Coordinates of C-alpha atoms in Angstrom, one line a residue:
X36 CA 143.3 67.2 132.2
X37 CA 142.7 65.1 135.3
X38 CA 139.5 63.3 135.3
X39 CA 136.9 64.2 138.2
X40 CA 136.8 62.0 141.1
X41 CA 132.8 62.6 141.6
X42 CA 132.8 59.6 144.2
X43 CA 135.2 61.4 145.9
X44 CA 133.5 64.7 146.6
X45 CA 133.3 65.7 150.4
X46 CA 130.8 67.5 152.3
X47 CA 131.6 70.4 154.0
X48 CA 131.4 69.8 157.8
X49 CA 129.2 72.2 160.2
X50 CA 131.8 74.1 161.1
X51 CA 133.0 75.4 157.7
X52 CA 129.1 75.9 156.8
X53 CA 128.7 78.1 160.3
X54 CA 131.6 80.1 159.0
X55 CA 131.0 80.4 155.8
X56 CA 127.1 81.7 157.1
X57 CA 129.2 84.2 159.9
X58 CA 131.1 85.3 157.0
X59 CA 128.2 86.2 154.6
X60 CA 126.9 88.4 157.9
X61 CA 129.6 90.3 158.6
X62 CA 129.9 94.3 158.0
X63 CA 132.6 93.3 155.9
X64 CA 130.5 91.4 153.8
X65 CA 127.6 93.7 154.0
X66 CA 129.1 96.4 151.4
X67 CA 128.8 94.0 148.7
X68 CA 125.8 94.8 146.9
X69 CA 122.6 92.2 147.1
X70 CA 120.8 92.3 143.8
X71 CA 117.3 93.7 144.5
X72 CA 114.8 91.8 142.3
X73 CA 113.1 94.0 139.2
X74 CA 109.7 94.8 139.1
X75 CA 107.5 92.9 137.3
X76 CA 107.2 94.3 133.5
X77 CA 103.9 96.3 134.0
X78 CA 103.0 94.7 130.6
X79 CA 103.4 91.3 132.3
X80 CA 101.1 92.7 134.7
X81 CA 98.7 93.7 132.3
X82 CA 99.0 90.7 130.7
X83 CA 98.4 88.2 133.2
X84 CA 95.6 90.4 134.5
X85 CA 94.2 89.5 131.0
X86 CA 94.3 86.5 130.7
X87 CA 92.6 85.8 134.5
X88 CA 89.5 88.3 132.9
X89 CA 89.4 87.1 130.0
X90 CA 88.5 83.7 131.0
X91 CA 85.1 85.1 132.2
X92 CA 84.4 85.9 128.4
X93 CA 84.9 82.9 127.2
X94 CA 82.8 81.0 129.5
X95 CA 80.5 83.4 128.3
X96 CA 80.8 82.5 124.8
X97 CA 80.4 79.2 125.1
X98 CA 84.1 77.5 126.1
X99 CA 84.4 75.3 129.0
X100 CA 86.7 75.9 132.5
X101 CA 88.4 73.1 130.9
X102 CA 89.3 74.0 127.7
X103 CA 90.4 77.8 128.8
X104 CA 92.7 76.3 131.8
X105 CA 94.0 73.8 129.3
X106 CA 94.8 76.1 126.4
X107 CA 96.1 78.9 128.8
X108 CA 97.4 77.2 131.5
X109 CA 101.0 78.5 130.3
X110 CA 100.9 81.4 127.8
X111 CA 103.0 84.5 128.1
X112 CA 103.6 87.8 126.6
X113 CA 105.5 87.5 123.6
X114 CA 107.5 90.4 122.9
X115 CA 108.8 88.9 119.6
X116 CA 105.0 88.7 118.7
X117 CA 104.6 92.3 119.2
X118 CA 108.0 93.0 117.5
X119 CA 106.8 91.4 114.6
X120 CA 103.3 93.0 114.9
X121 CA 105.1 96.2 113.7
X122 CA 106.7 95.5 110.7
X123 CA 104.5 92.9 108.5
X124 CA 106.1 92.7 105.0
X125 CA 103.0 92.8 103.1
X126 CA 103.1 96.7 103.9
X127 CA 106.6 97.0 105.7
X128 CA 109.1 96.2 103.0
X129 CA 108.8 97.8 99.2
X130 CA 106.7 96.1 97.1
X131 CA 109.2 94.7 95.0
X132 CA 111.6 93.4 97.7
X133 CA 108.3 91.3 99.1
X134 CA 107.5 90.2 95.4
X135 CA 111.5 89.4 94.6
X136 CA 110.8 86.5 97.5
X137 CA 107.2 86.2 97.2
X138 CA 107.7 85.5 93.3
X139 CA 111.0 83.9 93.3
X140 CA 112.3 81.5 90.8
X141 CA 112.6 78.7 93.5
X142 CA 108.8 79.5 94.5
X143 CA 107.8 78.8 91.1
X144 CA 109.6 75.7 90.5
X145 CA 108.4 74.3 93.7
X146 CA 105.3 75.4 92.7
X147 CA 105.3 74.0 89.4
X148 CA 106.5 71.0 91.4
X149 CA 103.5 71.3 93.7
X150 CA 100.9 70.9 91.0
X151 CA 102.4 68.0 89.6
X152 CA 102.7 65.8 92.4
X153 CA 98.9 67.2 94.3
X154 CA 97.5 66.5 90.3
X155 CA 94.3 64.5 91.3
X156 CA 93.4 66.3 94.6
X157 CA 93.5 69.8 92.7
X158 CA 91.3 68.6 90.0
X159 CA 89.0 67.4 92.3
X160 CA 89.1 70.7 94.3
X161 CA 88.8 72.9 91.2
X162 CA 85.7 70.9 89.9
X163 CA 83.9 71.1 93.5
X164 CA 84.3 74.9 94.0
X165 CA 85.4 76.4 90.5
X166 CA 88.6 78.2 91.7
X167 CA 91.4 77.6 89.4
X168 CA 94.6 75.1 90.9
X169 CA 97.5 77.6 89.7
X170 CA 95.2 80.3 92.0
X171 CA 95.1 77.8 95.1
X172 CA 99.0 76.3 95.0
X173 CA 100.0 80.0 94.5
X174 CA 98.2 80.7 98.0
X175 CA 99.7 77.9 99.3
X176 CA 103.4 79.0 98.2
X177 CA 102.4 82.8 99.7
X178 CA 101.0 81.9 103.1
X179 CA 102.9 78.9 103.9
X180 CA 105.9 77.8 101.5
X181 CA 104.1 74.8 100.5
X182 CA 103.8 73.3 104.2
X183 CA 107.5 74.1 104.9
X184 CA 106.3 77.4 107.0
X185 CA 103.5 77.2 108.5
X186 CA 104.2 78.5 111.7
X187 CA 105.6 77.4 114.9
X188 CA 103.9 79.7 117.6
X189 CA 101.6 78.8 120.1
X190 CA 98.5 79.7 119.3
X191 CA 96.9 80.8 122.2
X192 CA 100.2 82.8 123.2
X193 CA 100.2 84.5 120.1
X194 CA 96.5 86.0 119.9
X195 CA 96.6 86.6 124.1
X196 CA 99.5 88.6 123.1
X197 CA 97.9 90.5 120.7
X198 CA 94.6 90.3 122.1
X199 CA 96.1 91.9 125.7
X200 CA 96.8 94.8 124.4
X201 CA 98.2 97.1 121.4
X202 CA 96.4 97.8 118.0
X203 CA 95.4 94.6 116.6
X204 CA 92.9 93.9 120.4
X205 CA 89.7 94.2 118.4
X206 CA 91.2 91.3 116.0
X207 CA 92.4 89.0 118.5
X208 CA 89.9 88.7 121.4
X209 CA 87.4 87.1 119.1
X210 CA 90.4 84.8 117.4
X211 CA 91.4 84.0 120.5
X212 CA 87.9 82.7 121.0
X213 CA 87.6 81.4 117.9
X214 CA 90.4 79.4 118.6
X215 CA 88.8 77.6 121.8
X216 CA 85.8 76.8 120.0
X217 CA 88.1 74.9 117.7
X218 CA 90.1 73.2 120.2
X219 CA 86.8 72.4 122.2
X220 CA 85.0 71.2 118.6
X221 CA 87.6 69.2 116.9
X222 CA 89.6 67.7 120.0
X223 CA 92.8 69.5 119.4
X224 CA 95.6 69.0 122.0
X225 CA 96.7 72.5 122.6
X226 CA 100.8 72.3 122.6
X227 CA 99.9 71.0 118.8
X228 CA 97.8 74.0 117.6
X229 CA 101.0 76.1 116.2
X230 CA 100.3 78.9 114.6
X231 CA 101.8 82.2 112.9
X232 CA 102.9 85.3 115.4
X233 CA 99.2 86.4 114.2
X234 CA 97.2 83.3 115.1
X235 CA 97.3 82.2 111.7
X236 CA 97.8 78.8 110.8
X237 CA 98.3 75.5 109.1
X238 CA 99.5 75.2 105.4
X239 CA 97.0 77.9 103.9
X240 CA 97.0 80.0 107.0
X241 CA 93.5 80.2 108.4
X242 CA 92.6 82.4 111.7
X243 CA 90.6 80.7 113.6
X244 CA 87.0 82.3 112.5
X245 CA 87.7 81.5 109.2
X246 CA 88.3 78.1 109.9
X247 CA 85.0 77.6 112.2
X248 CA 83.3 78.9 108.8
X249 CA 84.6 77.4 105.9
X250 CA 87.2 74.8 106.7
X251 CA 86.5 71.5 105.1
X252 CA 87.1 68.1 105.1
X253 CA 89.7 67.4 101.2
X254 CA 90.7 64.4 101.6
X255 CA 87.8 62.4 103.0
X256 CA 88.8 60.8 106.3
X257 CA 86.2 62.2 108.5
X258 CA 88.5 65.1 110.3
X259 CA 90.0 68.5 109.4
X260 CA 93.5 68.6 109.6
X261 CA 95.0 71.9 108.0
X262 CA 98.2 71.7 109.7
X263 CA 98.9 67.7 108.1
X264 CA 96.8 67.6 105.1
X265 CA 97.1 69.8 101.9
X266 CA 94.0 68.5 100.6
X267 CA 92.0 70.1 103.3
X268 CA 94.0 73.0 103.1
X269 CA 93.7 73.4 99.5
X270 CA 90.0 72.7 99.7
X271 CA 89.4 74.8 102.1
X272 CA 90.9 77.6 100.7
X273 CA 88.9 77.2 98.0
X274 CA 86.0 77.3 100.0
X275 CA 86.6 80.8 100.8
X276 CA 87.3 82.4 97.5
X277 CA 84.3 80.8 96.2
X278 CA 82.1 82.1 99.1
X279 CA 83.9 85.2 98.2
X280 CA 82.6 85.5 94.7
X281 CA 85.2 83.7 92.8
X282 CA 84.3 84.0 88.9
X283 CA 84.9 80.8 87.8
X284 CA 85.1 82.1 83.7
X285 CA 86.6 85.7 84.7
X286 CA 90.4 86.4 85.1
X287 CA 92.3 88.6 88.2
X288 CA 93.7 91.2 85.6
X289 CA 97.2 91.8 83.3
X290 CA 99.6 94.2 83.1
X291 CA 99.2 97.2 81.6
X292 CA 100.6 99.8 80.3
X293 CA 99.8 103.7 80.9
X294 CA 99.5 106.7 78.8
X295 CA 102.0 109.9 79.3
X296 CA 99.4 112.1 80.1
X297 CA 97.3 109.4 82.1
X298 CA 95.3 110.9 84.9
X299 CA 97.0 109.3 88.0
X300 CA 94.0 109.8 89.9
X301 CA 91.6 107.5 88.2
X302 CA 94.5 104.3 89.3
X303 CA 92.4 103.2 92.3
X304 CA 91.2 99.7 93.2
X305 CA 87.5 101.2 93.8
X306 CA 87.4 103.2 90.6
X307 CA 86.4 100.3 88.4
X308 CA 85.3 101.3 85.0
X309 CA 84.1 99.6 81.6
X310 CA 87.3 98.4 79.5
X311 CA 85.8 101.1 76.4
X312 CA 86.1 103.8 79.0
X313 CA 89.6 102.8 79.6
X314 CA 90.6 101.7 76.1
X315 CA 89.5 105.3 75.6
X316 CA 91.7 107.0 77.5
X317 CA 94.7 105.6 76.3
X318 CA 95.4 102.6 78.1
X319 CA 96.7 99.4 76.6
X320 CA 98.3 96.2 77.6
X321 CA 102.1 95.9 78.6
X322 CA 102.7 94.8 75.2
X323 CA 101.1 97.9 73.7
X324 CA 97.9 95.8 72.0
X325 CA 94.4 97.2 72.7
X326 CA 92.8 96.2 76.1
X327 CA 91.2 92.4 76.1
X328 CA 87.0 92.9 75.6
X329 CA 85.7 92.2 78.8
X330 CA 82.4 92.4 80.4
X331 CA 83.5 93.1 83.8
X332 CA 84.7 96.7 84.9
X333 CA 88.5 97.2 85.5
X334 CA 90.6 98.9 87.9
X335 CA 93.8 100.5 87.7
X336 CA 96.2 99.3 90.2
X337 CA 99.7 100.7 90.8
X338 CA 101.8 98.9 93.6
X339 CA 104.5 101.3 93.4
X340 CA 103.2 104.3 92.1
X341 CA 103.4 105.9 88.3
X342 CA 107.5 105.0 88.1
X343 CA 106.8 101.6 88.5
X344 CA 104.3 99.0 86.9
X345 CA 100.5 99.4 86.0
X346 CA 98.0 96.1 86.4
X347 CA 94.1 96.3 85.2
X348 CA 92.2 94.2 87.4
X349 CA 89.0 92.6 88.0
X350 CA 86.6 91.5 90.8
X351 CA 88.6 88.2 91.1
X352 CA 91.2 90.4 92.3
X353 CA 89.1 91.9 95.1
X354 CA 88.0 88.1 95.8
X355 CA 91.8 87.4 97.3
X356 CA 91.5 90.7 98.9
X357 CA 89.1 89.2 101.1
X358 CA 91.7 86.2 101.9
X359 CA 94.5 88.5 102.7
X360 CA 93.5 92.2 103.0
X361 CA 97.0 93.2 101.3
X362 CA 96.6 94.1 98.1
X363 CA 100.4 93.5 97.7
X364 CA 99.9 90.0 98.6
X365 CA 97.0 89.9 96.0
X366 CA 99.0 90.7 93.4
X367 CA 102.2 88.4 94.5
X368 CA 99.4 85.6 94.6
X369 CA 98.0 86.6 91.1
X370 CA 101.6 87.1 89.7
X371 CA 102.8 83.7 91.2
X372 CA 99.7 81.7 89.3
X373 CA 100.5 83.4 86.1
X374 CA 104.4 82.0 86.2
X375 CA 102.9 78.5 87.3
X376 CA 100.8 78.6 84.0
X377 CA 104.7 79.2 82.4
X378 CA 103.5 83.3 82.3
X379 CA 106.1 85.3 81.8
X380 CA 107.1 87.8 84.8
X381 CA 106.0 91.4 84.8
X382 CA 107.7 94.0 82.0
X383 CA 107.7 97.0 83.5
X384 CA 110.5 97.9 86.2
X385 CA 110.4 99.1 89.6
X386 CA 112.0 102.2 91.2
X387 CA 114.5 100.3 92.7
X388 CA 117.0 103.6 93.8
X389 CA 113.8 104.7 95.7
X390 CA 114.9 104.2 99.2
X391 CA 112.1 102.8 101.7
X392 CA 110.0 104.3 104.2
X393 CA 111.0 103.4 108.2
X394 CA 108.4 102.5 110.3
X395 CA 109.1 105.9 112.0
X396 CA 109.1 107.8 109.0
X397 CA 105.6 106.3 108.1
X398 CA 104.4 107.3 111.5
X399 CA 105.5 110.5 111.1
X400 CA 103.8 111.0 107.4
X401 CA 100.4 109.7 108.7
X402 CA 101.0 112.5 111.4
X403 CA 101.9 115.0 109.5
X404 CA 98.5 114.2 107.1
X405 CA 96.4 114.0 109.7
X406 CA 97.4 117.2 111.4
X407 CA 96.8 118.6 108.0
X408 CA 93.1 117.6 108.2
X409 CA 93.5 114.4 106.5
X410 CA 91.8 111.0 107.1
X411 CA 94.5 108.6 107.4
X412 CA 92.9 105.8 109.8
X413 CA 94.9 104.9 112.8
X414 CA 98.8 106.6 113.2
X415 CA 99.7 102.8 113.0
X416 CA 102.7 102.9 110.4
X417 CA 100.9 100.8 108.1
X418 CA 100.0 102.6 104.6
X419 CA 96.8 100.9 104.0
X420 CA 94.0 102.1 101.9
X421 CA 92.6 104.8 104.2
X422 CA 96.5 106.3 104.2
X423 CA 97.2 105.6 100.5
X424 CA 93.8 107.7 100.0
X425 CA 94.7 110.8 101.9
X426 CA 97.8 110.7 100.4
X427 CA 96.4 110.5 96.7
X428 CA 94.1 113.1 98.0
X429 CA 97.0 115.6 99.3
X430 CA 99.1 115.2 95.7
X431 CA 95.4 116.2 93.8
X432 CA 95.5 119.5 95.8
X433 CA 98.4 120.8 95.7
X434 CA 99.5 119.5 91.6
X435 CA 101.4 116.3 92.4
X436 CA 100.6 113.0 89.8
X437 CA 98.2 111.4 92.2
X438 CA 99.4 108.0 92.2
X439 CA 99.3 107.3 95.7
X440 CA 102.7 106.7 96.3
X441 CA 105.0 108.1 99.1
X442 CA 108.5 109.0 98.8
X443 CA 111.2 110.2 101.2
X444 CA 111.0 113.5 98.9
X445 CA 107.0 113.9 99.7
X446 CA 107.0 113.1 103.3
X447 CA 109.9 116.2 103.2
X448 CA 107.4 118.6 101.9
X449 CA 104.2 117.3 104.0
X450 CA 106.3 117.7 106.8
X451 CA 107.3 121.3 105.6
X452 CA 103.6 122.2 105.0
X453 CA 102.4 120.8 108.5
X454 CA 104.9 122.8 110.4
X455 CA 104.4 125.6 108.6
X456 CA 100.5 125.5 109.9
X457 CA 101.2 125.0 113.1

């Protein structure tokens, strides 16, 4: 190919430009089609109307015309944000595909890695607040990969997109806040405060109002850095499962296994009963001994209903609850610690040839339940406790094992028994 002679370009003279300008005018020309611009995106609209209001909040609550300008000075709507807003895989994916990643080998042995070289700062951290190192470097592995994941969002962007509009608003707007406070407290330069799609960040994945309430200084130098600095990750994580109720001498729970004729009902993370009571009834651990003594109360949890494995656990399970309201992620936390201790995995198996719920067809169950007269919270596609209740509450009536547990097969006959009501 001949090289380009760039100092050799010429301009077009007047003439040709007048021509070429004649040309463009013509009737001729005319019939080609001039692209009309689009609309804005009404959600744009809405969006940048939000962000101009919002501002009036936040001077309110205490953030300077500075900070809010700064922060955001160039946010947008994020539609991947709100793509991903739909399908979180605490309660999106089955519980065993999240746990096959969340519980991997290579998590453990980075793990396992983790507590070997981080040795002094997590014995420090476990003397200060009591909460065991294999708990707090499994946390770590869950919300972050060790560091490696952390996020790479704007913060800002992500809870103004959230906060805008959509079902997570009454989270965001006082995140979003939150999050000026700590750029206004700690001196943060904005482009640097990356964050998950859901405002959460650094290596242990606080939101912000967790942050402005428990984050601490691990590692001594007078700042805290939970983006840069494990220690004050670590510490601060610990920070909130103590403030939580941590039992420093208690355990999260073990596997379990259930009678035949167990009363599905009774498996319920609220329905916490005395070990004898349970002992009673039949239920012993995985590896069919009698149930540990235990002065706590236990609960019966079953991720994926009575076909797949039983856990009993204890009020330090509810404690990691209050980190990550997922009680999927609770147990992929708890399970993670155990194989860092060199636990074994979990026994029991999972219904794997149980296909999984769409977002669509968890919509349409939580419809179907609630035009049935059942409480199911918010038609959000997200089976959370309120929906996992109703639906426990729907098998009870009409003679199903109440475990809790949907199925392609029982959203058939809800949706049989709604439209048959109508």
């Amino acid at each position: 190919m001949a090289p380009r002679m760039w100092g050799k370009r010429r301009r077009p003279t007047v003439a040709l430009t007048v021509a070429l300008f004649l040309e463009a005018a013509s009737p001729a020309a005319s019939a080609v089609p001039v692209p009309i611009p689009s609309p804005l995106d009404p959600q744009d609209v809405k969006f940048s109307a939000f962000v101009h209001d919002f501002r009036q909040s936040a001077l309110a609550a205490g953030i300077s015309a500075a900070t809010y300008d700064l922060a955001m000075a160039h946010v947008e709507r994020n539609a991947r944000i709100e793509q991903l807003n739909l399908n979180q895989p605490e309660f999106s994916l089955p519980i065993w595909s999240y746990l096959d990643t969340a519980v991997s080998d290579r998590r453990v042995s980075l793990g396992q890695q983790m507590l070997a070289a981080n040795a002094p700062i997590l014995a420090a951290i476990e003397k200060r607040f009591g909460v065991p190192k294999e708990i707090l470097v499994a946390i770590w592995g869950e919300e972050s990969n060790y560091g490696h994941g952390a996020g790479s969002f704007n913060m800002f962007e992500a809870l103004a997109t959230l906060a805008y509009d959509g079902p997570r608003v009454d989270y965001a707007r006082p995140e979003l806040i939150a999050a000026l406070k700590m750029m206004q407290q700690e001196h943060y330069a904005p482009e640097a405060m990356t964050s998950s799609w859901a405002g959460a960040f650094g290596q242990t994945q606080f939101t912000p109002s967790t942050f402005l309430s428990h984050a601490v200084d691990g590692d001594g130098d007078g700042r805290i850095d939970l983006w840069g600095s494990p220690a004050d990750a670590l510490a601060s994580a610990a920070a909130v499962l103590k403030d939580a109720g941590w039992k420093t001498d208690g355990v999260w729970g073990y596997e379990a296994r259930l009678p035949r004729d167990f009363a599905y009902e009774q498996a319920d993370l609220d329905n916490a009963k005395p070990i004898e009571e349970w002992r009673a009834e039949g239920v012993k651990t995985v590896w069919g001994a009698d149930l540990p003594a235990s002065e706590e109360p236990g609960a019966i949890y079953l991720p994926a209903g009575m076909r797949g494995p039983a856990f009993m656990t204890f009020s330090n399970f509810k404690v990691i609850l209050k980190y990550n309201n997922a009680a999927s992620y609770a147990l992929a936390v708890c399970l993670l610690a155990n194989r860092l201790k060199g636990g074994a995995p979990i026994m029991a198996g999972w219904p794997r040839d149980e296909p999984p719920m769409s977002r669509e067809e968890r919509l349409a169950l939580q419809a179907y339940l609630l035009a049935l007269g059942y409480d199911v919270g918010p038609i959000d596609g997200v089976l959370g406790r309120r929906s996992r209740a109703a639906i426990r509450e729907y098998q009870k009536t009409h003679g199903i094992p109440a475990d809790g547990f949907p199925t392609e097969d029982f959203l058939t006959r809800v949706a049989m028994d709604a439209t048959a009501k109508r």
